[in-house]
């Protein structure tokens, strides 16, 4: 008898709990619908008005989303471009008269991945633009989470234990109010289980915007712009695989400059890879 009463109470409790949850969901949907009536939401990509269950981009733009799928491939066009820059810098150092010949300069192949392809004539370019210049940090978190989940599903990224966003100069960050790379990196770190470190790298000088510079000018613009904070030079945070995160990979000059700064404290036994929301692939 006591057991029957206990079972009846448990059943009643579960029924009430499930009912409350369903009512709460219905109320949340009703509130969302009301908000959409008062403040309509529009697709970042095409500008179409979003439906209740759509987030940031409409189902039509989702269907045509230009995923790179390069997180599935260790050797891809983005990684090849990144590794070409790394090897060029190594050869330049080896050819220098003051080169330390005791360091062979060998590097493991650096991985690189981006969520989608960025083309100047494609409307999807509006995603990083919206995040970077229009203060849409919520969209940054949304697409950063998607990127992070895809990286977490890739075997060659599953050993990543540190995520470092490309730092902004303090004046630019103060003016903008946030660092878009940090917004994305936070979601990547959460999805992969790696630690987010915004305290290791700094941008020593305020550089020109890279948007209107050619390939060589971009490299010169950011060369030596990044450095490791002095307190970490002699007290190196342990790492096995570091992900440098930015919003867009165009020539790779910015991430490569960060790579070189990190190589001042980390040897080649620590893999350093590049991760971005978008990849500019000019063929």
Short mmCIF file of N, CA, C and O in Angstrom, two decimals, residues 186-270:
data_model
loop_
_atom_site.label_atom_id
_atom_site.label_comp_id
_atom_site.label_asym_id
_atom_site.label_seq_id
_atom_site.Cartn_x
_atom_site.Cartn_y
_atom_site.Cartn_z
N UNK A 186 36.33 31.82 -27.73
CA UNK A 186 35.68 31.33 -26.51
C UNK A 186 34.78 30.14 -26.81
O UNK A 186 34.76 29.15 -26.05
N UNK A 187 34.04 30.21 -27.91
CA UNK A 187 33.16 29.11 -28.28
C UNK A 187 33.95 27.90 -28.77
O UNK A 187 33.57 26.75 -28.51
N UNK A 188 35.04 28.16 -29.48
CA UNK A 188 35.90 27.06 -29.94
C UNK A 188 36.50 26.32 -28.75
O UNK A 188 36.53 25.08 -28.71
N UNK A 189 36.95 27.08 -27.76
CA UNK A 189 37.52 26.46 -26.56
C UNK A 189 36.48 25.63 -25.82
O UNK A 189 36.76 24.52 -25.36
N UNK A 190 35.27 26.15 -25.71
CA UNK A 190 34.20 25.43 -25.00
C UNK A 190 33.86 24.12 -25.70
O UNK A 190 33.64 23.09 -25.05
N UNK A 191 33.81 24.15 -27.04
CA UNK A 191 33.43 22.96 -27.80
C UNK A 191 34.52 21.91 -27.81
O UNK A 191 34.24 20.71 -27.80
N UNK A 192 35.78 22.33 -27.83
CA UNK A 192 36.90 21.38 -27.91
C UNK A 192 37.43 20.97 -26.55
O UNK A 192 38.22 20.02 -26.46
N UNK A 193 37.03 21.68 -25.50
CA UNK A 193 37.52 21.36 -24.17
C UNK A 193 38.90 21.92 -23.88
O UNK A 193 39.52 21.57 -22.87
N UNK A 194 39.39 22.79 -24.76
CA UNK A 194 40.70 23.41 -24.57
C UNK A 194 40.56 24.65 -23.69
O UNK A 194 39.47 25.20 -23.53
N UNK A 195 41.68 25.10 -23.14
CA UNK A 195 41.65 26.30 -22.30
C UNK A 195 41.79 27.55 -23.17
O UNK A 195 42.57 27.57 -24.12
N UNK A 196 41.01 28.56 -22.86
CA UNK A 196 41.08 29.84 -23.57
C UNK A 196 42.11 30.72 -22.88
O UNK A 196 42.00 31.00 -21.68
N UNK A 197 43.11 31.16 -23.63
CA UNK A 197 44.15 32.02 -23.06
C UNK A 197 44.22 33.33 -23.85
O UNK A 197 44.61 33.37 -25.00
N UNK A 198 43.77 34.40 -23.18
CA UNK A 198 43.84 35.73 -23.80
C UNK A 198 44.96 36.56 -23.18
O UNK A 198 45.09 37.74 -23.51
N UNK A 199 45.73 35.94 -22.31
CA UNK A 199 46.75 36.67 -21.56
C UNK A 199 48.17 36.42 -22.04
O UNK A 199 49.11 37.03 -21.52
N UNK A 200 48.36 35.55 -23.01
CA UNK A 200 49.72 35.20 -23.43
C UNK A 200 50.24 36.13 -24.51
O UNK A 200 51.35 36.66 -24.41
N UNK A 201 49.45 36.34 -25.55
CA UNK A 201 49.87 37.20 -26.66
C UNK A 201 49.37 38.62 -26.49
O UNK A 201 48.26 38.84 -26.01
N UNK A 202 50.17 39.58 -26.93
CA UNK A 202 49.75 40.98 -26.98
C UNK A 202 50.09 41.54 -28.36
O UNK A 202 50.98 41.05 -29.05
N UNK A 203 49.35 42.58 -28.74
CA UNK A 203 49.68 43.30 -29.97
C UNK A 203 50.47 44.53 -29.54
O UNK A 203 49.94 45.42 -28.88
N UNK A 204 51.74 44.56 -29.89
CA UNK A 204 52.65 45.61 -29.41
C UNK A 204 52.36 46.97 -30.02
O UNK A 204 52.58 48.00 -29.39
N UNK A 205 51.91 46.97 -31.25
CA UNK A 205 51.66 48.26 -31.92
C UNK A 205 50.37 48.19 -32.72
O UNK A 205 49.92 47.12 -33.12
N UNK A 206 49.80 49.35 -32.90
CA UNK A 206 48.55 49.45 -33.65
C UNK A 206 48.86 49.42 -35.13
O UNK A 206 49.54 50.30 -35.66
N UNK A 207 48.38 48.42 -35.82
CA UNK A 207 48.66 48.26 -37.24
C UNK A 207 47.52 48.82 -38.08
O UNK A 207 46.40 49.03 -37.60
N UNK A 208 47.83 49.05 -39.36
CA UNK A 208 46.79 49.48 -40.29
C UNK A 208 45.82 48.33 -40.51
O UNK A 208 46.17 47.17 -40.36
N UNK A 209 44.58 48.67 -40.90
CA UNK A 209 43.65 47.61 -41.28
C UNK A 209 44.20 46.88 -42.49
O UNK A 209 44.76 47.49 -43.41
N UNK A 210 44.03 45.56 -42.51
CA UNK A 210 44.58 44.74 -43.58
C UNK A 210 43.71 44.75 -44.84
O UNK A 210 44.14 44.28 -45.89
N UNK A 211 42.52 45.28 -44.75
CA UNK A 211 41.51 45.12 -45.81
C UNK A 211 42.00 45.57 -47.18
O UNK A 211 41.81 44.87 -48.17
N UNK A 212 42.65 46.72 -47.26
CA UNK A 212 42.99 47.29 -48.56
C UNK A 212 44.46 47.11 -48.93
O UNK A 212 44.94 47.71 -49.89
N UNK A 213 45.18 46.29 -48.19
CA UNK A 213 46.59 46.07 -48.48
C UNK A 213 46.79 44.86 -49.37
O UNK A 213 46.02 43.91 -49.33
N UNK A 214 47.87 44.90 -50.18
CA UNK A 214 48.18 43.73 -50.99
C UNK A 214 48.91 42.69 -50.15
O UNK A 214 49.16 42.91 -48.95
N UNK A 215 49.25 41.56 -50.75
CA UNK A 215 49.81 40.43 -50.00
C UNK A 215 51.09 40.82 -49.26
O UNK A 215 51.23 40.57 -48.05
N UNK A 216 52.03 41.42 -49.97
CA UNK A 216 53.31 41.79 -49.34
C UNK A 216 53.13 42.86 -48.28
O UNK A 216 53.77 42.81 -47.22
N UNK A 217 52.25 43.81 -48.53
CA UNK A 217 52.02 44.89 -47.57
C UNK A 217 51.39 44.36 -46.29
O UNK A 217 51.68 44.82 -45.19
N UNK A 218 50.51 43.37 -46.44
CA UNK A 218 49.89 42.75 -45.26
C UNK A 218 50.94 42.08 -44.39
O UNK A 218 50.91 42.20 -43.15
N UNK A 219 51.88 41.39 -45.00
CA UNK A 219 52.93 40.72 -44.24
C UNK A 219 53.81 41.73 -43.52
O UNK A 219 54.15 41.55 -42.34
N UNK A 220 54.16 42.81 -44.22
CA UNK A 220 55.00 43.85 -43.59
C UNK A 220 54.24 44.57 -42.48
O UNK A 220 54.82 44.95 -41.46
N UNK A 221 52.95 44.76 -42.68
CA UNK A 221 52.14 45.50 -41.72
C UNK A 221 52.10 44.84 -40.35
O UNK A 221 52.12 45.51 -39.32
N UNK A 222 52.04 43.49 -40.31
CA UNK A 222 51.90 42.78 -39.04
C UNK A 222 53.19 42.12 -38.57
O UNK A 222 53.23 41.52 -37.49
N UNK A 223 54.26 42.24 -39.35
CA UNK A 223 55.53 41.63 -38.95
C UNK A 223 56.02 42.24 -37.64
O UNK A 223 56.18 43.45 -37.52
N UNK A 224 56.23 41.40 -36.65
CA UNK A 224 56.71 41.86 -35.36
C UNK A 224 55.68 42.61 -34.54
O UNK A 224 56.01 43.21 -33.51
N UNK A 225 54.40 42.56 -34.97
CA UNK A 225 53.37 43.31 -34.25
C UNK A 225 52.91 42.60 -32.98
O UNK A 225 52.32 43.23 -32.10
N UNK A 226 53.19 41.31 -32.86
CA UNK A 226 52.73 40.53 -31.71
C UNK A 226 53.91 40.03 -30.89
O UNK A 226 55.01 39.81 -31.41
N UNK A 227 53.66 39.86 -29.61
CA UNK A 227 54.71 39.37 -28.72
C UNK A 227 54.08 38.62 -27.56
O UNK A 227 52.90 38.80 -27.25
N UNK A 228 54.89 37.79 -26.93
CA UNK A 228 54.45 37.09 -25.72
C UNK A 228 54.68 38.01 -24.53
O UNK A 228 55.70 38.70 -24.46
N UNK A 229 53.72 38.05 -23.62
CA UNK A 229 53.88 38.87 -22.42
C UNK A 229 55.14 38.43 -21.68
O UNK A 229 55.45 37.25 -21.57
N UNK A 230 55.84 39.42 -21.17
CA UNK A 230 57.16 39.18 -20.57
C UNK A 230 57.11 38.14 -19.45
O UNK A 230 58.03 37.34 -19.28
N UNK A 231 56.02 38.12 -18.69
CA UNK A 231 55.96 37.21 -17.54
C UNK A 231 55.92 35.74 -17.97
O UNK A 231 56.19 34.85 -17.16
N UNK A 232 55.60 35.48 -19.26
CA UNK A 232 55.53 34.09 -19.72
C UNK A 232 56.81 33.63 -20.41
O UNK A 232 56.92 32.47 -20.79
N UNK A 233 57.75 34.53 -20.58
CA UNK A 233 59.00 34.17 -21.26
C UNK A 233 59.77 33.12 -20.48
O UNK A 233 60.33 32.18 -21.04
N UNK A 234 59.80 33.28 -19.17
CA UNK A 234 60.52 32.33 -18.33
C UNK A 234 59.60 31.36 -17.59
O UNK A 234 60.07 30.46 -16.90
N UNK A 235 58.31 31.58 -17.69
CA UNK A 235 57.33 30.69 -17.07
C UNK A 235 56.30 30.31 -18.12
O UNK A 235 55.24 30.90 -18.23
N UNK A 236 56.65 29.32 -18.93
CA UNK A 236 55.88 28.97 -20.12
C UNK A 236 54.68 28.10 -19.76
O UNK A 236 54.86 27.02 -19.17
N UNK A 237 53.46 28.53 -20.09
CA UNK A 237 52.28 27.69 -19.83
C UNK A 237 52.37 26.40 -20.65
O UNK A 237 52.68 26.45 -21.84
N UNK A 238 52.15 25.26 -20.03
CA UNK A 238 52.27 24.00 -20.77
C UNK A 238 51.24 23.89 -21.88
O UNK A 238 50.10 24.33 -21.72
N UNK A 239 51.64 23.34 -23.01
CA UNK A 239 50.73 23.16 -24.14
C UNK A 239 51.23 22.02 -25.02
O UNK A 239 52.44 21.73 -25.07
N UNK A 240 50.30 21.40 -25.70
CA UNK A 240 50.62 20.32 -26.63
C UNK A 240 50.21 20.71 -28.05
O UNK A 240 50.93 20.48 -29.00
N UNK A 241 49.03 21.31 -28.17
CA UNK A 241 48.51 21.72 -29.48
C UNK A 241 47.72 23.01 -29.29
O UNK A 241 46.70 23.04 -28.62
N UNK A 242 48.21 24.10 -29.89
CA UNK A 242 47.61 25.42 -29.74
C UNK A 242 46.83 25.78 -30.99
O UNK A 242 47.30 25.58 -32.12
N UNK A 243 45.63 26.33 -30.80
CA UNK A 243 44.83 26.84 -31.90
C UNK A 243 44.85 28.37 -31.85
O UNK A 243 44.42 28.95 -30.85
N UNK A 244 45.37 29.01 -32.89
CA UNK A 244 45.28 30.47 -33.01
C UNK A 244 43.99 30.77 -33.76
O UNK A 244 43.76 30.27 -34.85
N UNK A 245 43.14 31.62 -33.18
CA UNK A 245 41.81 31.86 -33.75
C UNK A 245 41.66 33.31 -34.21
O UNK A 245 42.01 34.24 -33.49
N UNK A 246 41.11 33.46 -35.42
CA UNK A 246 40.79 34.79 -35.95
C UNK A 246 39.46 34.70 -36.69
O UNK A 246 38.88 33.62 -36.81
N UNK A 247 38.98 35.84 -37.19
CA UNK A 247 37.71 35.81 -37.90
C UNK A 247 37.86 35.39 -39.36
O UNK A 247 37.09 34.58 -39.86
N UNK A 248 38.86 35.94 -40.06
CA UNK A 248 39.03 35.64 -41.48
C UNK A 248 40.50 35.33 -41.78
O UNK A 248 41.39 36.03 -41.29
N UNK A 249 40.74 34.30 -42.57
CA UNK A 249 42.08 33.96 -43.06
C UNK A 249 42.13 34.39 -44.52
O UNK A 249 41.50 33.79 -45.38
N UNK A 250 42.89 35.46 -44.78
CA UNK A 250 43.02 35.95 -46.16
C UNK A 250 44.35 35.49 -46.73
O UNK A 250 44.42 34.52 -47.46
N UNK A 251 45.43 36.16 -46.37
CA UNK A 251 46.76 35.71 -46.79
C UNK A 251 47.40 34.84 -45.71
O UNK A 251 48.35 34.12 -45.98
N UNK A 252 46.90 34.96 -44.48
CA UNK A 252 47.50 34.23 -43.36
C UNK A 252 48.56 35.02 -42.64
O UNK A 252 49.17 34.53 -41.68
N UNK A 253 48.80 36.27 -43.07
CA UNK A 253 49.87 37.08 -42.50
C UNK A 253 49.69 37.33 -41.00
O UNK A 253 50.64 37.24 -40.23
N UNK A 254 48.47 37.62 -40.59
CA UNK A 254 48.23 37.94 -39.18
C UNK A 254 48.44 36.73 -38.29
O UNK A 254 49.15 36.80 -37.26
N UNK A 255 47.86 35.60 -38.66
CA UNK A 255 48.02 34.39 -37.85
C UNK A 255 49.48 33.94 -37.89
O UNK A 255 50.01 33.45 -36.88
N UNK A 256 50.14 34.10 -39.02
CA UNK A 256 51.55 33.73 -39.11
C UNK A 256 52.41 34.58 -38.18
O UNK A 256 53.36 34.08 -37.56
N UNK A 257 52.08 35.87 -38.05
CA UNK A 257 52.81 36.74 -37.13
C UNK A 257 52.61 36.29 -35.69
O UNK A 257 53.54 36.32 -34.87
N UNK A 258 51.39 35.85 -35.36
CA UNK A 258 51.12 35.31 -34.03
C UNK A 258 51.89 34.00 -33.82
O UNK A 258 52.42 33.74 -32.74
N UNK A 259 51.92 33.18 -34.85
CA UNK A 259 52.66 31.92 -34.81
C UNK A 259 54.13 32.18 -34.46
O UNK A 259 54.71 31.52 -33.59
N UNK A 260 54.73 33.13 -35.15
CA UNK A 260 56.15 33.44 -34.91
C UNK A 260 56.38 33.95 -33.49
O UNK A 260 57.42 33.65 -32.88
N UNK A 261 55.43 34.71 -32.97
CA UNK A 261 55.57 35.20 -31.59
C UNK A 261 55.52 34.03 -30.61
O UNK A 261 56.32 33.96 -29.66
N UNK A 262 54.61 33.10 -30.83
CA UNK A 262 54.50 31.95 -29.93
C UNK A 262 55.71 31.03 -30.05
O UNK A 262 56.09 30.38 -29.06
N UNK A 263 56.32 30.98 -31.20
CA UNK A 263 57.50 30.13 -31.39
C UNK A 263 58.71 30.65 -30.60
O UNK A 263 59.70 29.94 -30.45
N UNK A 264 58.64 31.85 -30.08
CA UNK A 264 59.74 32.35 -29.25
C UNK A 264 59.78 31.67 -27.89
O UNK A 264 60.80 31.70 -27.20
N UNK A 265 58.65 31.06 -27.49
CA UNK A 265 58.64 30.34 -26.21
C UNK A 265 58.32 28.85 -26.37
O UNK A 265 58.67 28.05 -25.50
N UNK A 266 57.64 28.49 -27.46
CA UNK A 266 57.30 27.09 -27.67
C UNK A 266 58.14 26.50 -28.79
O UNK A 266 58.26 27.09 -29.87
N UNK A 267 58.71 25.34 -28.53
CA UNK A 267 59.49 24.65 -29.54
C UNK A 267 58.61 23.91 -30.53
O UNK A 267 57.39 23.85 -30.37
N UNK A 268 59.22 23.31 -31.57
CA UNK A 268 58.45 22.63 -32.61
C UNK A 268 57.70 21.39 -32.13
O UNK A 268 56.86 20.86 -32.86
N UNK A 269 57.99 20.94 -30.90
CA UNK A 269 57.23 19.80 -30.37
C UNK A 269 55.79 20.19 -30.03
O UNK A 269 54.92 19.33 -29.87
N UNK A 270 55.53 21.49 -29.92
CA UNK A 270 54.17 22.00 -29.69
C UNK A 270 53.57 22.40 -31.04
O UNK A 270 54.09 23.28 -31.71
#
